[in-house]
Amino acid sequence: MLHWEATVADVRIHGTTRKQVRDHFDAAEKNELLPLPTERFANFSEARRKVNRDGHVAIDHAFYSAPPEYVGRSVWARWDVRRFKQRVREITGRSRGISMDRRLGELRRYVRGWMGYFGIASQLKLFDKLDQWIRRRIRMCYWKRPKRRRTMLIRLGVPRRQAIRHARSRKGYWRMAKTIASNVGLTNKWLQEQGLLSMKTLWAELAPLRRTA
């Protein structure tokens, strides 16, 4: 990769600036870069919470169990969704040679299990954002199959000329996943028909538990 960067990428003439990439970077961009931070970014939230008499800690209206000896004491709690996203990335990895049915099955089992533990949280906005992110990951998986793109789009009702144009697009998979969602045919309803679970729907099913928590 370093050899390719030095012999191909950096010495090519950029299509927009009409300048050599390396020369333009050294002259106009290099001095604008800021130094890297000395510590990792804190991709989480943390705060002090008190363990209730029932042995649970309340975090953003979600309740998590704590050892009995901590009842009545204050503890530091740290929470994030990085582990959840990492597992979803593994399931929806483009390089996995498995069928979409199997992929969606694995995703359903994991999301149901995760929601069963964390889903009593009343932050609907969080699950709405996760739903959008997961749908885009799944659309990217469908778009990864280049030999089936045009046929898939035409079958979903996209005009033939438009389907060919999208199928031949050189945009990246992640970018095309958003384009497909808004302009082509892989709608939320279609993804649901293929077996994709909605975290918002599961959240609504857990409403009785939130009322009694």
PDB file of C-alpha atoms in Angstrom:
ATOM      1  CA  MET A   1       0.000   0.000   0.000  1.00  0.00           C
ATOM      2  CA  LEU A   2       2.788   2.438   0.846  1.00  0.00           C
ATOM      3  CA  HIS A   3       4.514   1.617  -2.442  1.00  0.00           C
ATOM      4  CA  TRP A   4       1.290   2.233  -4.388  1.00  0.00           C
ATOM      5  CA  GLU A   5       0.762   5.520  -2.565  1.00  0.00           C
ATOM      6  CA  ALA A   6       4.283   6.720  -3.350  1.00  0.00           C
ATOM      7  CA  THR A   7       4.396   5.586  -6.987  1.00  0.00           C
ATOM      8  CA  VAL A   8       0.781   6.011  -8.117  1.00  0.00           C
ATOM      9  CA  ALA A   9      -1.552   7.954  -5.828  1.00  0.00           C
ATOM     10  CA  ASP A  10       0.763  10.821  -4.867  1.00  0.00           C
ATOM     11  CA  VAL A  11       2.196  11.432  -8.334  1.00  0.00           C
ATOM     12  CA  ARG A  12      -1.064  11.441 -10.305  1.00  0.00           C
ATOM     13  CA  ILE A  13      -2.642  14.645 -11.594  1.00  0.00           C
ATOM     14  CA  HIS A  14      -5.808  15.481  -9.692  1.00  0.00           C
ATOM     15  CA  GLY A  15      -8.877  15.764 -11.903  1.00  0.00           C
ATOM     16  CA  THR A  16     -10.139  18.967 -10.258  1.00  0.00           C
ATOM     17  CA  THR A  17      -7.034  20.937  -9.306  1.00  0.00           C
ATOM     18  CA  ARG A  18      -4.999  19.743 -12.325  1.00  0.00           C
ATOM     19  CA  LYS A  19      -1.998  19.545 -10.030  1.00  0.00           C
ATOM     20  CA  GLN A  20       0.107  16.685  -8.780  1.00  0.00           C
ATOM     21  CA  VAL A  21      -1.463  15.375  -5.574  1.00  0.00           C
ATOM     22  CA  ARG A  22       1.744  15.358  -3.529  1.00  0.00           C
ATOM     23  CA  ASP A  23       2.803  18.866  -4.622  1.00  0.00           C
ATOM     24  CA  HIS A  24      -0.640  20.310  -3.907  1.00  0.00           C
ATOM     25  CA  PHE A  25      -0.716  18.693  -0.463  1.00  0.00           C
ATOM     26  CA  ASP A  26       2.731  20.018   0.459  1.00  0.00           C
ATOM     27  CA  ALA A  27       1.957  23.524  -0.798  1.00  0.00           C
ATOM     28  CA  ALA A  28      -1.625  24.094   0.359  1.00  0.00           C
ATOM     29  CA  GLU A  29      -2.754  21.518   2.903  1.00  0.00           C
ATOM     30  CA  LYS A  30       0.136  20.178   4.957  1.00  0.00           C
ATOM     31  CA  ASN A  31       0.659  23.314   7.045  1.00  0.00           C
ATOM     32  CA  GLU A  32      -3.056  23.448   7.907  1.00  0.00           C
ATOM     33  CA  LEU A  33      -3.041  20.069   9.658  1.00  0.00           C
ATOM     34  CA  LEU A  34      -3.252  20.049  13.439  1.00  0.00           C
ATOM     35  CA  PRO A  35      -1.143  17.695  15.567  1.00  0.00           C
ATOM     36  CA  LEU A  36      -2.721  14.435  16.655  1.00  0.00           C
ATOM     37  CA  PRO A  37      -4.133  14.369  20.200  1.00  0.00           C
ATOM     38  CA  THR A  38      -1.905  12.810  22.828  1.00  0.00           C
ATOM     39  CA  GLU A  39      -4.788  10.726  24.210  1.00  0.00           C
ATOM     40  CA  ARG A  40      -7.600   8.739  22.647  1.00  0.00           C
ATOM     41  CA  PHE A  41     -10.963  10.392  22.179  1.00  0.00           C
ATOM     42  CA  ALA A  42     -13.456   9.507  24.904  1.00  0.00           C
ATOM     43  CA  ASN A  43     -16.208   7.846  22.871  1.00  0.00           C
ATOM     44  CA  PHE A  44     -18.357   7.275  25.911  1.00  0.00           C
ATOM     45  CA  SER A  45     -20.190   9.040  28.709  1.00  0.00           C
ATOM     46  CA  GLU A  46     -19.569   8.541  32.395  1.00  0.00           C
ATOM     47  CA  ALA A  47     -21.012   9.894  35.624  1.00  0.00           C
ATOM     48  CA  ARG A  48     -21.583   9.001  39.267  1.00  0.00           C
ATOM     49  CA  ARG A  49     -24.781   7.062  39.942  1.00  0.00           C
ATOM     50  CA  LYS A  50     -26.357   5.685  43.110  1.00  0.00           C
ATOM     51  CA  VAL A  51     -27.326   2.016  43.300  1.00  0.00           C
ATOM     52  CA  ASN A  52     -31.016   1.831  44.213  1.00  0.00           C
ATOM     53  CA  ARG A  53     -32.493  -0.447  46.863  1.00  0.00           C
ATOM     54  CA  ASP A  54     -33.526  -2.929  44.167  1.00  0.00           C
ATOM     55  CA  GLY A  55     -29.865  -3.315  43.153  1.00  0.00           C
ATOM     56  CA  HIS A  56     -30.100  -1.344  39.900  1.00  0.00           C
ATOM     57  CA  VAL A  57     -28.420   1.774  38.541  1.00  0.00           C
ATOM     58  CA  ALA A  58     -30.462   4.198  36.435  1.00  0.00           C
ATOM     59  CA  ILE A  59     -28.697   5.544  33.334  1.00  0.00           C
ATOM     60  CA  ASP A  60     -30.701   7.600  30.848  1.00  0.00           C
ATOM     61  CA  HIS A  61     -33.911   5.929  32.065  1.00  0.00           C
ATOM     62  CA  ALA A  62     -32.403   2.462  31.589  1.00  0.00           C
ATOM     63  CA  PHE A  63     -31.729   0.205  34.586  1.00  0.00           C
ATOM     64  CA  TYR A  64     -28.643  -1.991  35.011  1.00  0.00           C
ATOM     65  CA  SER A  65     -27.986  -4.488  37.781  1.00  0.00           C
ATOM     66  CA  ALA A  66     -25.149  -4.103  40.286  1.00  0.00           C
ATOM     67  CA  PRO A  67     -23.695  -6.485  42.911  1.00  0.00           C
ATOM     68  CA  PRO A  68     -25.714  -6.560  46.178  1.00  0.00           C
ATOM     69  CA  GLU A  69     -22.868  -5.077  48.213  1.00  0.00           C
ATOM     70  CA  TYR A  70     -23.168  -1.818  46.238  1.00  0.00           C
ATOM     71  CA  VAL A  71     -26.796  -1.123  47.219  1.00  0.00           C
ATOM     72  CA  GLY A  72     -27.087   2.412  48.560  1.00  0.00           C
ATOM     73  CA  ARG A  73     -23.586   3.372  47.429  1.00  0.00           C
ATOM     74  CA  SER A  74     -22.479   5.744  44.677  1.00  0.00           C
ATOM     75  CA  VAL A  75     -20.545   4.225  41.790  1.00  0.00           C
ATOM     76  CA  TRP A  76     -18.962   5.486  38.598  1.00  0.00           C
ATOM     77  CA  ALA A  77     -20.839   4.286  35.521  1.00  0.00           C
ATOM     78  CA  ARG A  78     -19.642   4.333  31.925  1.00  0.00           C
ATOM     79  CA  TRP A  79     -21.891   3.605  28.953  1.00  0.00           C
ATOM     80  CA  ASP A  80     -21.750   3.606  25.159  1.00  0.00           C
ATOM     81  CA  VAL A  81     -22.976   1.665  22.131  1.00  0.00           C
ATOM     82  CA  ARG A  82     -19.584   0.907  20.619  1.00  0.00           C
ATOM     83  CA  ARG A  83     -19.739  -2.815  21.372  1.00  0.00           C
ATOM     84  CA  PHE A  84     -23.171  -3.048  19.795  1.00  0.00           C
ATOM     85  CA  LYS A  85     -21.993  -1.289  16.643  1.00  0.00           C
ATOM     86  CA  GLN A  86     -18.849  -3.392  16.468  1.00  0.00           C
ATOM     87  CA  ARG A  87     -20.882  -6.610  16.534  1.00  0.00           C
ATOM     88  CA  VAL A  88     -23.275  -5.280  13.879  1.00  0.00           C
ATOM     89  CA  ARG A  89     -20.275  -4.383  11.705  1.00  0.00           C
ATOM     90  CA  GLU A  90     -19.036  -7.955  12.043  1.00  0.00           C
ATOM     91  CA  ILE A  91     -22.419  -9.388  11.056  1.00  0.00           C
ATOM     92  CA  THR A  92     -22.853  -7.003   8.121  1.00  0.00           C
ATOM     93  CA  GLY A  93     -19.238  -7.155   6.956  1.00  0.00           C
ATOM     94  CA  ARG A  94     -19.132  -6.969   3.161  1.00  0.00           C
ATOM     95  CA  SER A  95     -16.379  -9.575   2.889  1.00  0.00           C
ATOM     96  CA  ARG A  96     -18.384 -12.336   4.597  1.00  0.00           C
ATOM     97  CA  GLY A  97     -19.330 -14.966   2.041  1.00  0.00           C
ATOM     98  CA  ILE A  98     -22.789 -15.782   3.395  1.00  0.00           C
ATOM     99  CA  SER A  99     -26.305 -15.354   2.059  1.00  0.00           C
ATOM    100  CA  MET A 100     -28.397 -12.339   2.984  1.00  0.00           C
ATOM    101  CA  ASP A 101     -30.960 -14.612   4.645  1.00  0.00           C
ATOM    102  CA  ARG A 102     -28.328 -15.964   7.005  1.00  0.00           C
ATOM    103  CA  ARG A 103     -26.900 -12.493   7.621  1.00  0.00           C
ATOM    104  CA  LEU A 104     -30.318 -11.072   8.477  1.00  0.00           C
ATOM    105  CA  GLY A 105     -31.021 -14.061  10.713  1.00  0.00           C
ATOM    106  CA  GLU A 106     -27.844 -13.458  12.722  1.00  0.00           C
ATOM    107  CA  LEU A 107     -28.682  -9.771  12.967  1.00  0.00           C
ATOM    108  CA  ARG A 108     -32.227 -10.485  14.197  1.00  0.00           C
ATOM    109  CA  ARG A 109     -30.989 -12.780  16.955  1.00  0.00           C
ATOM    110  CA  TYR A 110     -28.350 -10.315  18.119  1.00  0.00           C
ATOM    111  CA  VAL A 111     -30.640  -7.268  18.056  1.00  0.00           C
ATOM    112  CA  ARG A 112     -33.387  -9.121  19.947  1.00  0.00           C
ATOM    113  CA  GLY A 113     -30.936 -10.224  22.618  1.00  0.00           C
ATOM    114  CA  TRP A 114     -29.410  -6.766  22.954  1.00  0.00           C
ATOM    115  CA  MET A 115     -32.808  -5.088  23.163  1.00  0.00           C
ATOM    116  CA  GLY A 116     -33.939  -7.617  25.743  1.00  0.00           C
ATOM    117  CA  TYR A 117     -31.223  -6.327  28.053  1.00  0.00           C
ATOM    118  CA  PHE A 118     -30.943  -2.649  27.129  1.00  0.00           C
ATOM    119  CA  GLY A 119     -34.331  -2.013  25.561  1.00  0.00           C
ATOM    120  CA  ILE A 120     -36.078  -0.787  28.688  1.00  0.00           C
ATOM    121  CA  ALA A 121     -34.326   2.526  28.122  1.00  0.00           C
ATOM    122  CA  SER A 122     -36.849   5.168  27.137  1.00  0.00           C
ATOM    123  CA  GLN A 123     -34.550   6.956  24.682  1.00  0.00           C
ATOM    124  CA  LEU A 124     -36.447   6.385  21.457  1.00  0.00           C
ATOM    125  CA  LYS A 125     -34.139   8.816  19.658  1.00  0.00           C
ATOM    126  CA  LEU A 126     -31.163   6.497  20.244  1.00  0.00           C
ATOM    127  CA  PHE A 127     -32.910   3.498  18.689  1.00  0.00           C
ATOM    128  CA  ASP A 128     -34.135   5.605  15.771  1.00  0.00           C
ATOM    129  CA  LYS A 129     -30.542   6.565  14.943  1.00  0.00           C
ATOM    130  CA  LEU A 130     -29.363   2.974  15.296  1.00  0.00           C
ATOM    131  CA  ASP A 131     -32.171   1.831  12.987  1.00  0.00           C
ATOM    132  CA  GLN A 132     -31.041   4.273  10.301  1.00  0.00           C
ATOM    133  CA  TRP A 133     -27.429   3.162  10.648  1.00  0.00           C
ATOM    134  CA  ILE A 134     -28.283  -0.553  10.458  1.00  0.00           C
ATOM    135  CA  ARG A 135     -30.500  -0.064   7.401  1.00  0.00           C
ATOM    136  CA  ARG A 136     -27.661   1.676   5.624  1.00  0.00           C
ATOM    137  CA  ARG A 137     -25.301  -1.177   6.523  1.00  0.00           C
ATOM    138  CA  ILE A 138     -27.745  -3.718   5.069  1.00  0.00           C
ATOM    139  CA  ARG A 139     -28.246  -1.697   1.877  1.00  0.00           C
ATOM    140  CA  MET A 140     -24.478  -1.634   1.519  1.00  0.00           C
ATOM    141  CA  CYS A 141     -24.424  -5.445   1.739  1.00  0.00           C
ATOM    142  CA  TYR A 142     -26.965  -5.727  -1.062  1.00  0.00           C
ATOM    143  CA  TRP A 143     -24.979  -3.282  -3.179  1.00  0.00           C
ATOM    144  CA  LYS A 144     -21.829  -5.331  -2.656  1.00  0.00           C
ATOM    145  CA  ARG A 145     -23.144  -7.914  -5.143  1.00  0.00           C
ATOM    146  CA  PRO A 146     -22.229  -6.196  -8.454  1.00  0.00           C
ATOM    147  CA  LYS A 147     -23.615  -8.896 -10.768  1.00  0.00           C
ATOM    148  CA  ARG A 148     -27.079  -8.572  -9.228  1.00  0.00           C
ATOM    149  CA  ARG A 149     -27.406  -4.803  -8.922  1.00  0.00           C
ATOM    150  CA  ARG A 150     -29.169  -4.048 -12.189  1.00  0.00           C
ATOM    151  CA  THR A 151     -31.492  -7.053 -11.965  1.00  0.00           C
ATOM    152  CA  MET A 152     -32.370  -6.239  -8.366  1.00  0.00           C
ATOM    153  CA  LEU A 153     -33.183  -2.604  -9.126  1.00  0.00           C
ATOM    154  CA  ILE A 154     -35.306  -3.441 -12.163  1.00  0.00           C
ATOM    155  CA  ARG A 155     -37.198  -6.058 -10.153  1.00  0.00           C
ATOM    156  CA  LEU A 156     -37.947  -3.386  -7.543  1.00  0.00           C
ATOM    157  CA  GLY A 157     -39.549  -1.175 -10.181  1.00  0.00           C
ATOM    158  CA  VAL A 158     -36.667   1.122 -11.080  1.00  0.00           C
ATOM    159  CA  PRO A 159     -36.667   2.214 -14.760  1.00  0.00           C
ATOM    160  CA  ARG A 160     -34.143   0.228 -16.769  1.00  0.00           C
ATOM    161  CA  ARG A 161     -32.007   3.216 -17.786  1.00  0.00           C
ATOM    162  CA  GLN A 162     -31.827   4.499 -14.224  1.00  0.00           C
ATOM    163  CA  ALA A 163     -31.033   1.008 -12.926  1.00  0.00           C
ATOM    164  CA  ILE A 164     -28.121   0.680 -15.364  1.00  0.00           C
ATOM    165  CA  ARG A 165     -26.776   4.107 -14.390  1.00  0.00           C
ATOM    166  CA  HIS A 166     -26.868   3.304 -10.683  1.00  0.00           C
ATOM    167  CA  ALA A 167     -25.448  -0.187 -11.192  1.00  0.00           C
ATOM    168  CA  ARG A 168     -22.453   1.267 -13.039  1.00  0.00           C
ATOM    169  CA  SER A 169     -21.834   4.038 -10.528  1.00  0.00           C
ATOM    170  CA  ARG A 170     -18.279   4.267  -9.206  1.00  0.00           C
ATOM    171  CA  LYS A 171     -19.339   5.720  -5.862  1.00  0.00           C
ATOM    172  CA  GLY A 172     -18.321   3.823  -2.745  1.00  0.00           C
ATOM    173  CA  TYR A 173     -20.612   1.242  -1.156  1.00  0.00           C
ATOM    174  CA  TRP A 174     -21.383   3.386   1.900  1.00  0.00           C
ATOM    175  CA  ARG A 175     -22.268   6.404  -0.227  1.00  0.00           C
ATOM    176  CA  MET A 176     -24.386   4.365  -2.623  1.00  0.00           C
ATOM    177  CA  ALA A 177     -26.263   2.879   0.315  1.00  0.00           C
ATOM    178  CA  LYS A 178     -27.678   6.315   1.040  1.00  0.00           C
ATOM    179  CA  THR A 179     -28.418   7.038  -2.616  1.00  0.00           C
ATOM    180  CA  ILE A 180     -30.318   3.785  -2.976  1.00  0.00           C
ATOM    181  CA  ALA A 181     -32.399   4.569   0.078  1.00  0.00           C
ATOM    182  CA  SER A 182     -33.538   7.967  -1.154  1.00  0.00           C
ATOM    183  CA  ASN A 183     -33.822   7.581  -4.922  1.00  0.00           C
ATOM    184  CA  VAL A 184     -33.967   3.999  -6.079  1.00  0.00           C
ATOM    185  CA  GLY A 185     -35.901   1.235  -4.403  1.00  0.00           C
ATOM    186  CA  LEU A 186     -34.431  -0.412  -1.325  1.00  0.00           C
ATOM    187  CA  THR A 187     -37.026   1.196   0.900  1.00  0.00           C
ATOM    188  CA  ASN A 188     -37.484   0.662   4.622  1.00  0.00           C
ATOM    189  CA  LYS A 189     -40.622  -1.355   3.915  1.00  0.00           C
ATOM    190  CA  TRP A 190     -38.766  -3.617   1.484  1.00  0.00           C
ATOM    191  CA  LEU A 191     -35.977  -4.233   3.998  1.00  0.00           C
ATOM    192  CA  GLN A 192     -38.573  -5.124   6.619  1.00  0.00           C
ATOM    193  CA  GLU A 193     -40.120  -7.627   4.209  1.00  0.00           C
ATOM    194  CA  GLN A 194     -36.688  -9.246   3.829  1.00  0.00           C
ATOM    195  CA  GLY A 195     -36.571  -9.826   7.589  1.00  0.00           C
ATOM    196  CA  LEU A 196     -34.823  -6.755   9.006  1.00  0.00           C
ATOM    197  CA  LEU A 197     -36.018  -5.964  12.525  1.00  0.00           C
ATOM    198  CA  SER A 198     -36.769  -2.430  13.640  1.00  0.00           C
ATOM    199  CA  MET A 199     -35.332  -1.457  17.005  1.00  0.00           C
ATOM    200  CA  LYS A 200     -38.106   1.129  17.351  1.00  0.00           C
ATOM    201  CA  THR A 201     -40.683  -1.650  17.013  1.00  0.00           C
ATOM    202  CA  LEU A 202     -38.934  -3.765  19.628  1.00  0.00           C
ATOM    203  CA  TRP A 203     -38.688  -0.713  21.873  1.00  0.00           C
ATOM    204  CA  ALA A 204     -42.465  -0.257  21.639  1.00  0.00           C
ATOM    205  CA  GLU A 205     -43.017  -3.911  22.573  1.00  0.00           C
ATOM    206  CA  LEU A 206     -41.058  -3.324  25.789  1.00  0.00           C
ATOM    207  CA  ALA A 207     -43.351  -0.487  26.912  1.00  0.00           C
ATOM    208  CA  PRO A 208     -44.988  -2.577  29.704  1.00  0.00           C
ATOM    209  CA  LEU A 209     -41.565  -3.258  31.234  1.00  0.00           C
ATOM    210  CA  ARG A 210     -40.700   0.434  31.258  1.00  0.00           C
ATOM    211  CA  ARG A 211     -43.933   1.281  33.053  1.00  0.00           C
ATOM    212  CA  THR A 212     -43.186  -1.215  35.818  1.00  0.00           C
ATOM    213  CA  ALA A 213     -39.439  -0.482  36.100  1.00  0.00           C
TER     214      ALA A 213
END
